[in-house]
Coordinates of C-alpha atoms and ligand atoms in Angstrom, one line a residue:
M891 CA 8.8 16.9 -69.4
S892 CA 5.4 15.4 -69.2
R893 CA 3.1 13.6 -66.8
L894 CA 2.8 9.8 -67.3
D895 CA -0.7 9.6 -65.7
P896 CA -3.5 12.2 -65.0
H897 CA -3.5 10.8 -61.4
S898 CA 0.1 11.2 -60.6
Y899 CA 2.8 13.9 -60.4
A900 CA 5.3 11.4 -61.8
D901 CA 7.2 13.0 -64.7
D902 CA 8.8 11.1 -67.5
A903 CA 11.9 13.4 -67.5
Q904 CA 12.7 12.7 -63.9
P905 CA 14.4 9.7 -62.2
R906 CA 12.2 6.6 -62.2
T907 CA 11.9 4.4 -59.1
K908 CA 13.1 0.8 -59.6
S909 CA 12.8 -0.4 -56.0
F910 CA 12.2 0.8 -52.5
D911 CA 13.1 -0.2 -48.9
W912 CA 10.3 0.6 -46.5
K913 CA 10.3 0.5 -42.7
A914 CA 7.3 1.3 -40.5
S915 CA 6.7 1.3 -36.8
V916 CA 3.0 0.8 -36.1
D917 CA 1.6 3.0 -33.3
F918 CA -2.0 1.9 -32.5
S919 CA -2.4 4.5 -29.7
T920 CA -1.9 7.4 -32.1
Q921 CA -2.9 5.6 -35.3
V922 CA 0.3 6.7 -37.0
L923 CA 3.0 4.8 -39.0
H924 CA 6.4 6.2 -38.2
S925 CA 8.2 5.4 -41.4
E926 CA 11.2 5.6 -43.5
V927 CA 11.6 4.8 -47.2
T928 CA 14.6 4.7 -49.5
L929 CA 13.7 5.0 -53.2
R930 CA 16.2 3.5 -55.6
F931 CA 16.3 4.8 -59.2
V932 CA 16.6 2.9 -62.5
A933 CA 19.6 5.1 -63.4
P934 CA 21.7 7.8 -61.5
A935 CA 19.7 11.1 -61.3
P936 CA 20.5 13.8 -63.9
G937 CA 20.2 16.4 -61.1
G938 CA 17.1 18.5 -60.5
S939 CA 13.5 18.0 -59.3
L940 CA 11.8 14.8 -58.5
D941 CA 8.1 15.0 -58.0
L942 CA 6.5 12.4 -55.7
D943 CA 2.9 11.7 -54.8
T944 CA 1.9 12.1 -51.2
R945 CA -1.4 12.5 -49.3
A946 CA -1.6 13.7 -45.7
L947 CA 2.0 12.7 -44.9
A948 CA 4.2 14.7 -42.4
V949 CA 7.7 14.8 -43.8
D950 CA 10.4 14.9 -41.2
A951 CA 13.6 14.7 -43.2
I952 CA 14.9 13.9 -46.7
V953 CA 18.5 12.8 -47.3
G954 CA 20.6 11.8 -50.2
P955 CA 22.8 8.7 -50.5
H956 CA 25.5 10.1 -48.2
G957 CA 23.1 11.3 -45.6
E958 CA 23.1 14.9 -46.8
A959 CA 19.9 16.8 -46.3
L960 CA 18.0 17.5 -49.5
E961 CA 16.0 20.7 -50.2
H962 CA 12.3 19.9 -50.7
T963 CA 8.9 21.5 -50.9
L964 CA 5.6 19.8 -49.9
H965 CA 3.1 21.6 -52.0
P966 CA -0.5 22.3 -50.9
A967 CA -2.9 19.4 -51.2
E968 CA -5.0 19.1 -54.4
P969 CA -8.4 17.4 -53.8
I970 CA -7.8 14.3 -56.0
L971 CA -4.0 14.1 -56.4
G972 CA -2.9 15.0 -52.9
S973 CA 0.3 17.0 -52.2
R974 CA 3.2 17.1 -54.6
L975 CA 6.5 16.5 -52.8
E976 CA 9.2 18.2 -54.9
I977 CA 12.7 17.1 -54.0
N978 CA 15.9 18.6 -55.3
V979 CA 18.0 15.4 -56.1
P980 CA 21.7 15.9 -56.7
R981 CA 23.2 14.8 -60.0
G982 CA 24.4 11.2 -59.9
A983 CA 22.3 10.2 -56.9
E984 CA 21.0 6.6 -57.1
S985 CA 18.7 6.8 -54.1
I986 CA 17.1 9.1 -51.6
T987 CA 15.7 8.4 -48.1
I988 CA 12.5 10.1 -46.7
R989 CA 11.6 10.0 -43.0
Y990 CA 7.9 10.7 -42.5
R991 CA 4.7 9.9 -40.6
T992 CA 1.3 9.0 -41.8
S993 CA -1.9 10.7 -40.7
P994 CA -4.6 9.0 -38.6
E995 CA -6.9 10.0 -41.6
A996 CA -4.6 8.2 -44.2
S997 CA -7.1 7.3 -46.9
A998 CA -5.5 3.8 -47.5
L999 CA -5.7 2.8 -43.8
Q1000 CA -8.3 1.6 -41.5
W1001 CA -7.4 1.4 -37.8
L1002 CA -9.8 -0.8 -35.9
T1003 CA -10.2 -0.7 -32.1
P1004 CA -10.4 -4.1 -30.3
E1005 CA -14.2 -3.7 -30.0
Q1006 CA -14.4 -3.5 -33.8
T1007 CA -12.7 -7.0 -34.3
L1008 CA -14.2 -10.5 -33.9
G1009 CA -12.0 -11.4 -30.9
K1010 CA -12.5 -8.0 -29.1
K1011 CA -9.0 -8.2 -27.6
H1012 CA -6.6 -6.7 -30.1
P1013 CA -6.5 -3.7 -32.4
H1014 CA -6.3 -4.3 -36.2
L1015 CA -4.9 -2.3 -39.1
F1016 CA -5.2 -2.9 -42.9
S1017 CA -4.4 -1.1 -46.1
Q1018 CA -6.3 -0.6 -49.4
C1019 CA -4.2 1.2 -51.9
Q1020 CA -6.2 1.0 -55.1
A1021 CA -6.9 3.4 -56.7
L1022 CA -4.9 6.5 -55.4
H1023 CA -4.2 5.6 -51.8
A1024 CA -0.7 4.2 -51.8
R1025 CA 0.5 7.8 -51.6
S1026 CA -1.2 8.2 -48.1
V1027 CA 1.2 5.4 -46.8
V1028 CA 4.4 5.8 -48.8
P1029 CA 5.7 8.9 -50.7
C1030 CA 6.1 7.4 -54.2
Q1031 CA 5.6 7.7 -57.9
D1032 CA 2.0 6.4 -57.5
T1033 CA 1.2 5.4 -61.1
P1034 CA 0.7 1.9 -62.3
S1035 CA 3.0 2.7 -65.2
I1036 CA 6.0 2.5 -62.9
R1037 CA 6.6 -1.0 -61.4
Q1038 CA 8.7 -1.5 -58.3
T1039 CA 10.1 -4.3 -56.2
F1040 CA 10.6 -3.6 -52.5
T1041 CA 11.7 -4.8 -49.1
A1042 CA 9.7 -4.0 -46.0
S1043 CA 9.9 -4.3 -42.3
M1044 CA 7.1 -3.6 -39.9
D1045 CA 7.6 -3.1 -36.2
V1046 CA 4.4 -4.2 -34.4
P1047 CA 3.2 -5.2 -30.9
S1048 CA 4.5 -8.7 -30.4
S1049 CA 1.0 -10.0 -29.6
L1050 CA 0.1 -9.3 -33.3
R1051 CA 1.1 -10.6 -36.7
A1052 CA 1.9 -8.5 -39.8
V1053 CA 1.2 -9.9 -43.2
M1054 CA 2.0 -8.4 -46.6
G1055 CA 1.5 -8.9 -50.3
A1056 CA 5.1 -10.0 -50.4
A1057 CA 7.3 -12.9 -49.4
F1058 CA 7.8 -13.4 -45.6
V1059 CA 11.4 -13.2 -44.6
G1060 CA 11.5 -13.4 -40.8
R1061 CA 10.1 -12.3 -37.5
D1062 CA 12.3 -11.0 -34.6
V1063 CA 10.7 -10.5 -31.2
H1064 CA 12.1 -8.1 -28.6
D1065 CA 9.8 -8.1 -25.5
E1066 CA 6.7 -6.1 -26.3
R1067 CA 7.5 -5.5 -30.0
A1068 CA 8.2 -7.7 -33.0
V1069 CA 9.8 -6.8 -36.3
E1070 CA 8.5 -8.7 -39.3
R1071 CA 10.5 -8.6 -42.5
F1072 CA 9.3 -9.1 -46.1
E1073 CA 10.6 -8.9 -49.6
M1074 CA 8.8 -8.5 -52.9
P1075 CA 10.8 -10.0 -55.7
Q1076 CA 8.2 -9.4 -58.5
P1077 CA 7.9 -5.7 -59.6
I1078 CA 4.4 -4.3 -58.9
P1079 CA 2.5 -1.1 -59.5
P1080 CA 2.1 0.9 -56.2
Y1081 CA -1.6 0.3 -56.0
L1082 CA -0.8 -3.4 -55.2
F1083 CA 1.2 -2.5 -52.1
A1084 CA -0.7 -4.1 -49.2
F1085 CA -0.4 -5.2 -45.5
A1086 CA -2.5 -6.0 -42.5
V1087 CA -1.6 -6.2 -38.7
G1088 CA -3.8 -7.9 -36.2
D1089 CA -4.6 -11.1 -34.3
L1090 CA -4.1 -13.3 -37.3
A1091 CA -3.8 -17.1 -37.6
S1092 CA -3.4 -19.2 -40.7
K1093 CA -4.2 -22.6 -42.1
D1094 CA -2.7 -24.3 -45.1
L1095 CA -5.1 -25.0 -48.0
S1096 CA -2.5 -26.4 -50.4
P1097 CA 1.3 -26.4 -50.7
R1098 CA 1.2 -22.9 -52.2
S1099 CA -1.9 -21.4 -50.5
R1100 CA -2.9 -20.7 -47.0
V1101 CA -5.7 -18.6 -45.5
W1102 CA -5.1 -16.0 -42.8
T1103 CA -7.8 -14.5 -40.6
E1104 CA -8.8 -13.8 -37.0
P1105 CA -8.7 -17.1 -35.1
A1106 CA -12.5 -17.0 -34.4
Q1107 CA -13.3 -17.5 -38.1
L1108 CA -10.3 -19.5 -39.3
D1109 CA -12.1 -22.8 -39.6
A1110 CA -15.0 -21.3 -41.4
A1111 CA -12.7 -19.5 -43.8
A1112 CA -10.6 -22.6 -44.4
W1113 CA -13.8 -24.6 -45.2
E1114 CA -15.2 -22.0 -47.6
L1115 CA -12.0 -21.6 -49.5
A1116 CA -10.8 -25.3 -49.4
H1117 CA -10.9 -25.8 -53.1
V1118 CA -8.6 -22.9 -54.0
E1119 CA -5.9 -25.2 -55.5
D1120 CA -8.5 -26.4 -58.1
H1121 CA -9.0 -22.8 -59.1
I1122 CA -5.2 -22.2 -59.4
R1123 CA -4.8 -25.3 -61.6
A1124 CA -7.7 -24.4 -63.8
A1125 CA -6.3 -20.9 -64.2
E1126 CA -2.8 -22.2 -65.1
S1127 CA -4.2 -24.4 -67.8
L1128 CA -6.0 -21.5 -69.3
F1129 CA -3.5 -18.7 -69.0
G1130 CA -0.1 -20.2 -68.3
P1131 CA 2.0 -20.7 -65.2
Y1132 CA 1.2 -18.9 -62.0
D1133 CA 4.1 -16.4 -61.7
W1134 CA 3.8 -15.2 -58.1
E1135 CA 4.9 -18.4 -56.2
R1136 CA 2.2 -18.2 -53.5
F1137 CA -1.5 -17.5 -53.6
D1138 CA -2.4 -16.8 -50.0
L1139 CA -5.7 -15.4 -48.9
L1140 CA -6.6 -12.9 -46.1
V1141 CA -10.1 -12.8 -44.9
M1142 CA -10.7 -9.2 -43.7
P1143 CA -12.8 -7.5 -41.0
P1144 CA -16.4 -6.7 -42.2
S1145 CA -15.5 -3.1 -42.9
F1146 CA -13.3 -4.1 -45.9
P1147 CA -14.7 -1.9 -48.6
Y1148 CA -14.4 -4.4 -51.5
G1149 CA -15.4 -8.1 -52.2
G1150 CA -11.8 -8.8 -52.9
M1151 CA -8.5 -7.1 -53.7
E1152 CA -6.0 -8.8 -55.8
N1153 CA -2.9 -7.9 -53.7
P1154 CA -0.1 -10.0 -55.1
R1155 CA 0.7 -13.2 -53.3
L1156 CA -2.0 -12.3 -50.7
T1157 CA -5.5 -11.7 -52.0
F1158 CA -7.7 -9.7 -49.5
L1159 CA -11.3 -11.0 -49.2
T1160 CA -14.5 -9.7 -47.5
P1161 CA -15.8 -11.9 -44.7
S1162 CA -19.2 -11.7 -46.4
L1163 CA -17.9 -14.5 -48.6
L1164 CA -18.2 -16.9 -45.7
A1165 CA -21.8 -17.8 -46.6
G1166 CA -21.3 -21.4 -45.5
D1167 CA -22.1 -22.8 -48.9
R1168 CA -19.1 -22.0 -51.1
S1169 CA -21.4 -20.1 -53.4
L1170 CA -19.3 -17.0 -53.5
V1171 CA -15.9 -18.4 -54.6
N1172 CA -16.3 -16.6 -57.9
V1173 CA -14.7 -13.7 -56.1
V1174 CA -11.7 -15.9 -55.4
A1175 CA -11.6 -16.9 -59.1
H1176 CA -11.8 -13.2 -60.0
E1177 CA -8.9 -12.1 -57.7
L1178 CA -6.8 -15.1 -58.8
A1179 CA -7.4 -14.2 -62.4
H1180 CA -5.9 -10.8 -61.7
S1181 CA -2.6 -12.6 -61.2
W1182 CA -2.5 -12.6 -65.0
T1183 CA -4.8 -9.8 -66.1
G1184 CA -4.0 -6.7 -64.0
N1185 CA -1.0 -7.8 -61.9
L1186 CA 1.1 -9.3 -64.7
V1187 CA -0.3 -7.0 -67.5
T1188 CA -1.3 -3.8 -65.7
N1189 CA -3.4 -0.9 -67.0
A1190 CA -1.0 2.0 -67.6
T1191 CA -3.4 4.5 -66.0
A1192 CA -6.9 4.4 -64.5
E1193 CA -8.2 5.5 -67.9
H1194 CA -7.5 2.0 -69.1
F1195 CA -9.1 0.3 -66.1
W1196 CA -11.2 -2.0 -68.3
L1197 CA -8.0 -3.8 -69.3
N1198 CA -7.7 -4.8 -65.7
E1199 CA -11.3 -5.6 -64.9
G1200 CA -12.9 -6.5 -68.2
F1201 CA -10.2 -9.0 -68.9
T1202 CA -10.4 -10.3 -65.3
V1203 CA -14.1 -10.9 -65.5
F1204 CA -13.6 -12.7 -68.8
A1205 CA -10.9 -14.9 -67.1
E1206 CA -13.0 -15.3 -63.9
R1207 CA -15.9 -16.8 -66.0
R1208 CA -13.5 -19.0 -67.9
I1209 CA -12.3 -20.5 -64.6
L1210 CA -15.8 -20.8 -63.4
E1211 CA -16.8 -22.6 -66.6
A1212 CA -13.9 -25.0 -66.1
I1213 CA -14.9 -25.8 -62.5
D1214 CA -18.7 -25.4 -62.3
G1215 CA -19.7 -25.7 -66.0
A1216 CA -21.0 -23.5 -68.7
E1217 CA -24.5 -23.1 -67.2
M1218 CA -23.1 -21.5 -64.1
A1219 CA -20.8 -19.1 -66.1
A1220 CA -23.9 -18.1 -68.2
L1221 CA -25.9 -17.3 -65.1
H1222 CA -23.1 -15.1 -63.8
A1223 CA -22.8 -13.4 -67.2
A1224 CA -26.6 -12.7 -67.2
I1225 CA -26.4 -11.2 -63.7
G1226 CA -23.5 -9.0 -64.9
Y1227 CA -25.6 -7.8 -67.9
E1228 CA -28.5 -6.8 -65.6
K1229 CA -26.1 -4.9 -63.4
L1230 CA -24.6 -3.2 -66.5
L1231 CA -28.1 -2.0 -67.6
E1232 CA -28.7 -0.6 -64.0
A1233 CA -25.3 1.2 -64.2
F1234 CA -26.3 2.8 -67.5
V1235 CA -29.4 4.3 -65.8
L1236 CA -27.4 5.6 -62.8
L1237 CA -24.7 7.1 -65.1
A1238 CA -27.3 8.8 -67.4
R1239 CA -25.9 12.2 -66.5
E1240 CA -22.2 11.0 -66.9
P1241 CA -22.3 9.1 -70.2
E1242 CA -18.5 9.6 -70.5
L1243 CA -18.1 7.0 -67.8
T1244 CA -19.8 4.4 -69.9
K1245 CA -17.0 4.4 -72.5
L1246 CA -14.4 1.7 -72.1
R1247 CA -11.5 4.1 -72.6
T1248 CA -12.3 6.9 -70.2
H1249 CA -10.9 10.5 -69.8
L1250 CA -10.3 11.1 -66.2
T1251 CA -8.3 14.3 -65.9
G1252 CA -9.9 16.0 -62.8
V1253 CA -12.0 12.9 -62.0
D1254 CA -11.3 10.7 -59.0
P1255 CA -11.1 7.0 -60.1
D1256 CA -13.0 6.1 -56.9
H1257 CA -15.8 8.3 -58.2
A1258 CA -15.7 6.9 -61.7
F1259 CA -15.9 3.3 -60.4
S1260 CA -18.8 1.3 -61.7
V1261 CA -19.5 -2.1 -63.2
V1262 CA -19.1 -0.7 -66.7
P1263 CA -15.4 -1.5 -67.2
Y1264 CA -16.2 -5.0 -65.7
E1265 CA -19.3 -6.0 -67.6
K1266 CA -19.0 -3.9 -70.8
G1267 CA -15.4 -4.9 -71.0
Y1268 CA -16.5 -8.6 -70.6
L1269 CA -19.1 -8.2 -73.4
F1270 CA -16.5 -6.6 -75.7
L1271 CA -14.1 -9.5 -75.2
K1272 CA -16.9 -12.1 -75.6
T1273 CA -18.0 -10.3 -78.8
L1274 CA -14.4 -10.4 -80.1
E1275 CA -14.1 -14.1 -79.2
A1276 CA -17.4 -14.9 -81.0
A1277 CA -16.3 -13.1 -84.1
A1278 CA -12.8 -14.5 -84.2
G1279 CA -13.5 -18.0 -83.0
A1280 CA -12.5 -19.4 -79.6
E1281 CA -9.2 -20.8 -80.7
A1282 CA -7.9 -17.7 -82.5
F1283 CA -9.1 -15.6 -79.5
D1284 CA -7.3 -17.8 -77.0
K1285 CA -4.1 -17.4 -79.0
L1286 CA -4.5 -13.7 -79.1
L1287 CA -5.0 -13.6 -75.3
G1288 CA -1.8 -15.7 -74.9
T1289 CA 0.2 -13.3 -77.0
W1290 CA -1.2 -10.3 -75.1
L1291 CA -0.2 -11.8 -71.7
R1292 CA 3.3 -12.7 -73.0
R1293 CA 4.0 -9.4 -74.7
H1294 CA 3.2 -7.2 -71.7
R1295 CA 4.2 -9.6 -68.9
F1296 CA 5.3 -7.6 -65.9
G1297 CA 4.6 -4.4 -67.8
S1298 CA 1.8 -1.9 -68.2
A1299 CA -0.4 -1.5 -71.2
T1300 CA -3.0 0.9 -72.8
T1301 CA -6.2 0.4 -74.8
E1302 CA -4.3 1.5 -77.9
D1303 CA -1.7 -1.3 -77.2
F1304 CA -4.5 -3.9 -77.2
L1305 CA -6.2 -2.6 -80.3
A1306 CA -2.9 -2.6 -82.2
L1307 CA -2.3 -6.2 -81.2
V1308 CA -5.7 -7.3 -82.3
E1309 CA -5.3 -5.5 -85.7
Q1310 CA -1.9 -7.1 -86.1
E1311 CA -2.9 -10.7 -85.2
I1312 CA -6.5 -10.8 -86.7
P1313 CA -6.7 -8.1 -89.3
G1314 CA -10.3 -6.8 -89.9
L1315 CA -11.6 -8.1 -86.6
L1316 CA -11.9 -4.7 -85.0
A1317 CA -13.9 -3.3 -87.9
K1318 CA -16.2 -6.4 -87.8
V1319 CA -17.3 -5.8 -84.2
D1320 CA -17.2 -1.9 -84.5
A1321 CA -14.5 -1.7 -81.8
N1322 CA -14.6 2.1 -81.9
A1323 CA -18.1 2.1 -80.6
W1324 CA -17.1 -0.2 -77.7
I1325 CA -14.1 1.9 -76.8
D1326 CA -15.0 5.5 -77.5
R1327 CA -18.8 5.7 -77.4
P1328 CA -21.2 5.5 -74.4
L1329 CA -23.4 2.5 -73.7
L1330 CA -23.5 -0.6 -75.9
P1331 CA -23.2 -1.0 -79.7
A1332 CA -26.2 -2.3 -81.6
S1333 CA -25.1 -5.9 -81.6
F1334 CA -23.1 -7.8 -79.0
W1335 CA -22.7 -11.3 -77.6
K1336 CA -25.4 -12.5 -75.2
P1337 CA -25.3 -15.5 -72.8
E1338 CA -27.6 -18.4 -73.6
S1339 CA -28.4 -21.4 -71.6
A1340 CA -31.2 -23.6 -70.4
R1341 CA -31.0 -22.6 -66.8
L1342 CA -30.8 -19.0 -67.8
A1343 CA -33.9 -19.4 -70.0
A1344 CA -35.8 -21.0 -67.1
V1345 CA -35.2 -17.9 -64.9
Q1346 CA -36.0 -15.5 -67.7
K1347 CA -39.4 -17.2 -68.2
V1348 CA -40.4 -16.2 -64.7
A1349 CA -39.2 -12.6 -65.0
G1350 CA -41.6 -10.0 -63.5
R1351 CA -43.7 -12.3 -61.4
V1352 CA -43.4 -14.6 -58.4
P1353 CA -42.1 -18.1 -59.3
T1354 CA -44.1 -21.1 -58.3
K1355 CA -42.5 -23.5 -55.8
D1356 CA -42.3 -26.0 -58.7
E1357 CA -40.5 -23.5 -61.0
S1358 CA -37.9 -22.5 -58.4
K1359 CA -37.4 -25.8 -56.6
A1360 CA -34.1 -26.5 -58.4
W1361 CA -32.8 -22.9 -58.2
S1362 CA -29.3 -22.3 -56.7
V1363 CA -28.5 -19.1 -54.9
T1364 CA -27.1 -17.9 -58.3
E1365 CA -30.5 -18.3 -60.0
W1366 CA -32.2 -16.5 -57.1
H1367 CA -29.8 -13.7 -57.4
L1368 CA -30.4 -13.4 -61.2
Y1369 CA -34.2 -13.6 -60.7
L1370 CA -34.1 -10.8 -58.2
E1371 CA -31.9 -8.7 -60.5
T1372 CA -34.4 -9.1 -63.4
M1373 CA -37.3 -7.9 -61.3
P1374 CA -38.5 -4.3 -62.0
K1375 CA -37.0 -2.2 -59.2
R1376 CA -40.4 -0.8 -58.3
S1377 CA -42.7 -3.8 -57.9
P1378 CA -46.1 -3.9 -56.3
I1379 CA -46.0 -4.3 -52.5
A1380 CA -48.2 -7.4 -52.9
V1381 CA -45.5 -9.0 -55.0
C1382 CA -42.9 -8.3 -52.3
Q1383 CA -45.2 -9.7 -49.6
E1384 CA -45.8 -12.9 -51.6
L1385 CA -42.1 -13.3 -52.3
D1386 CA -41.1 -12.9 -48.7
A1387 CA -43.9 -15.0 -47.3
T1388 CA -43.2 -17.9 -49.8
Y1389 CA -39.4 -17.8 -49.8
S1390 CA -38.3 -16.0 -46.6
L1391 CA -35.9 -13.8 -48.5
T1392 CA -35.4 -11.4 -45.6
T1393 CA -33.7 -14.2 -43.6
S1394 CA -31.4 -15.3 -46.5
K1395 CA -27.9 -16.2 -45.4
N1396 CA -26.4 -15.5 -48.9
P1397 CA -25.5 -11.8 -49.0
E1398 CA -26.0 -11.5 -52.8
V1399 CA -29.5 -12.8 -52.6
L1400 CA -30.2 -10.9 -49.4
V1401 CA -29.0 -7.5 -50.7
S1402 CA -30.7 -7.9 -54.1
W1403 CA -33.9 -8.6 -52.3
L1404 CA -33.5 -5.7 -49.8
I1405 CA -32.9 -3.3 -52.7
L1406 CA -36.0 -4.5 -54.6
A1407 CA -38.1 -4.3 -51.4
C1408 CA -36.8 -0.9 -50.3
S1409 CA -37.3 0.6 -53.8
S1410 CA -40.8 -0.8 -53.8
G1411 CA -41.6 0.7 -50.4
Y1412 CA -42.0 -2.6 -48.6
A1413 CA -41.2 -1.3 -45.1
E1414 CA -41.1 -4.6 -43.4
V1415 CA -37.5 -5.1 -44.5
L1416 CA -36.2 -1.9 -42.9
P1417 CA -34.9 -3.5 -39.7
R1418 CA -32.9 -6.0 -41.8
V1419 CA -31.6 -3.2 -44.0
E1420 CA -30.4 -1.4 -40.9
E1421 CA -28.7 -4.6 -39.6
V1422 CA -26.9 -5.1 -42.9
L1423 CA -25.7 -1.4 -43.1
G1424 CA -24.4 -1.8 -39.6
Q1425 CA -22.6 -5.0 -40.2
T1426 CA -20.9 -4.7 -43.6
G1427 CA -18.6 -2.1 -45.1
R1428 CA -18.5 -3.7 -48.5
M1429 CA -19.4 -0.8 -51.0
K1430 CA -21.1 -3.2 -53.4
Y1431 CA -23.8 -3.5 -50.7
L1432 CA -23.7 -0.1 -49.0
K1433 CA -24.0 1.9 -52.2
P1434 CA -27.2 0.4 -53.7
L1435 CA -28.9 0.1 -50.2
Y1436 CA -28.2 3.7 -49.3
R1437 CA -29.3 4.7 -52.8
A1438 CA -32.5 2.7 -52.5
L1439 CA -33.4 4.4 -49.2
D1440 CA -32.4 7.8 -50.5
G1441 CA -34.7 7.3 -53.6
R1442 CA -38.0 7.3 -51.7
S1443 CA -39.3 10.2 -49.7
E1444 CA -40.4 7.9 -46.7
T1445 CA -36.8 6.7 -46.2
K1446 CA -34.6 9.6 -47.3
Q1447 CA -34.0 10.8 -43.8
L1448 CA -33.4 7.2 -42.6
A1449 CA -30.6 6.9 -45.1
R1450 CA -28.9 10.0 -43.5
D1451 CA -29.6 8.9 -39.9
L1452 CA -28.1 5.4 -40.5
F1453 CA -25.1 6.9 -42.3
A1454 CA -24.5 9.2 -39.4
R1455 CA -24.7 6.3 -37.0
F1456 CA -22.6 3.8 -38.9
R1457 CA -20.1 5.9 -40.8
G1458 CA -17.4 5.5 -38.1
R1459 CA -17.4 1.7 -38.8
Y1460 CA -16.7 2.2 -42.6
H1461 CA -13.4 2.4 -44.3
P1462 CA -12.3 6.0 -45.2
I1463 CA -12.9 5.2 -48.9
A1464 CA -16.4 3.9 -48.3
Q1465 CA -17.3 6.9 -46.1
E1466 CA -16.2 9.2 -48.9
V1467 CA -18.2 7.3 -51.5
V1468 CA -21.4 7.1 -49.5
R1469 CA -21.2 10.8 -48.4
D1470 CA -20.9 11.6 -52.2
L1471 CA -23.9 9.5 -53.0
L1472 CA -26.2 11.1 -50.3
K1473 CA -25.2 14.7 -51.2
Ligands
BES142 N1 -9.4 -4.5 -58.0 C1 -10.8 -4.7 -57.6 C2 -11.2 -3.9 -56.5 C3 -10.9 -2.4 -56.6 C4 -11.2 -1.7 -57.8 C5 -10.4 -1.7 -55.6 C6 -11.0 -0.4 -58.0 C7 -10.2 -0.3 -55.7 C8 -10.5 0.3 -56.9 C9 -11.1 -6.2 -57.4 O1 -10.4 -7.1 -58.2 C10 -12.6 -6.4 -57.7 O2 -12.9 -6.2 -58.8 N2 -13.4 -6.8 -56.7 C11 -14.8 -7.1 -57.0 C12 -14.9 -8.6 -57.2 C13 -16.0 -9.1 -58.1 C14 -16.0 -8.4 -59.4 C15 -16.0 -10.6 -58.2 C16 -15.5 -6.7 -55.7 O3 -14.9 -6.1 -54.8 O4 -16.7 -6.8 -55.7
ZN143 ZN1 -11.1 -7.0 -60.2

């Protein structure tokens, strides 16, 4: 008897879920899902306890395969794990059925009133299950080491559409209500369970990809994402066939807490991507890349998160290189490196979190989240690639993806494969230092390029018009990231007067600028900061902006006032994280 994962009650001696059938009736008036789930096991139960993960669920009944009531205990909630639901499963049972309701405070769900949507007429609901939030929607073995297929049906107001990270099966309308049915043939870890309900319309982008969003921004979304098929083709030629049939995209309400979420068959994207210049499609490349790294080969627990994100950043920049060229990929790598150095400073008191392989017993993965697994993971893989040679490394990557296809993997699995395929490589790059020690080892791969060098030449001062005339938004973003976070007010004034950064339409450039300006005490930007904090729920922007305000005595109170004012607009996960940060 032992736990499979520090973040789940799932026990390796108990029945393992193979698939589930989920039904939910969506009640917008009470913000509750009235649900039923049947869990089907890999093998008939040996008889005895089954521990499931739940968070804030009300359990109404649990029955066995013949409809017989099953004894169960819903244990008191633990702060990170939630409540263990212990069920006495009879010997030989191949399934159990649980009737339950979600809470209006379900951590995975955000319920939006009509006023909080673009169209202002209809309510909206969406889920975000990574890291530990699937359990607030479905009682389940909520560990990525257990993959499951599922069927689902959602009963929604007939004026709305339901979409899921699954194959659409059908929609039946009965007056005021519609039932939408789905099926997920590919087994997934629970954190990839995903749906949204709202006034949604779609437009085809290619035979295997369409974009969904509120009608008012459908055209803008379709324009921004028009080239998605080029990305899929580039990715397939790098990593092998796309195994999930469809790659649809859902552009979310502004409160979506992430840039993107790789929900299988239906990637969720922040609307802040719709910059009108296609400059942020690296996020699409990233979520697409997860179709191989993360969704096909999944980290066994959150302690191996770098296997998901480090590999995906590596794959994202390979796709970017294929489409936009090596210079562009190098600029992105350099931005990533700057962000990694900032993260090391922020995590100075938690150096444990700067190891690739983390130890997270008693630590919430949403708290441990940082760019470290992304950018340190990326640098580790680039360092391995440089030491092995590109060809040998590509072969290794192919073997990794084939060996663990539709499975889960640990850091140790990866190290064992490297040692087996390219003996001596780990020692050559000092792999132990990467995996088990904080910060970066003494030597590592660094991006090099002409455009990168041109930006680095200007670092620390205001560029002349001539120096910056050929800069793309990516170069501006990098330049702002390389600026010292406390720069003289005169430098801020000159930058803004010459380049109108406060009115930038590109959110990466805008937010980098606002952070620099706030940290430097350049108060002219505060109205714009307030606007951004009120308009977006993307944590990548909220966290550093609130932190910058909190970091200066003149704006410390403002940070608290703005959070009190806007917090109701943010997703429960973002509320929690910002509250944590302002503590
Ligand atoms: N899977 C992540 C988002 C995530 C991570 C959600 C951990 C919950 C817990 C997603 O693939 C991601 O990394 N998104 C990035 C995209 C960026 C790296 C291009 C984001 O949201 O900014
Ligand atoms: Zn990712």
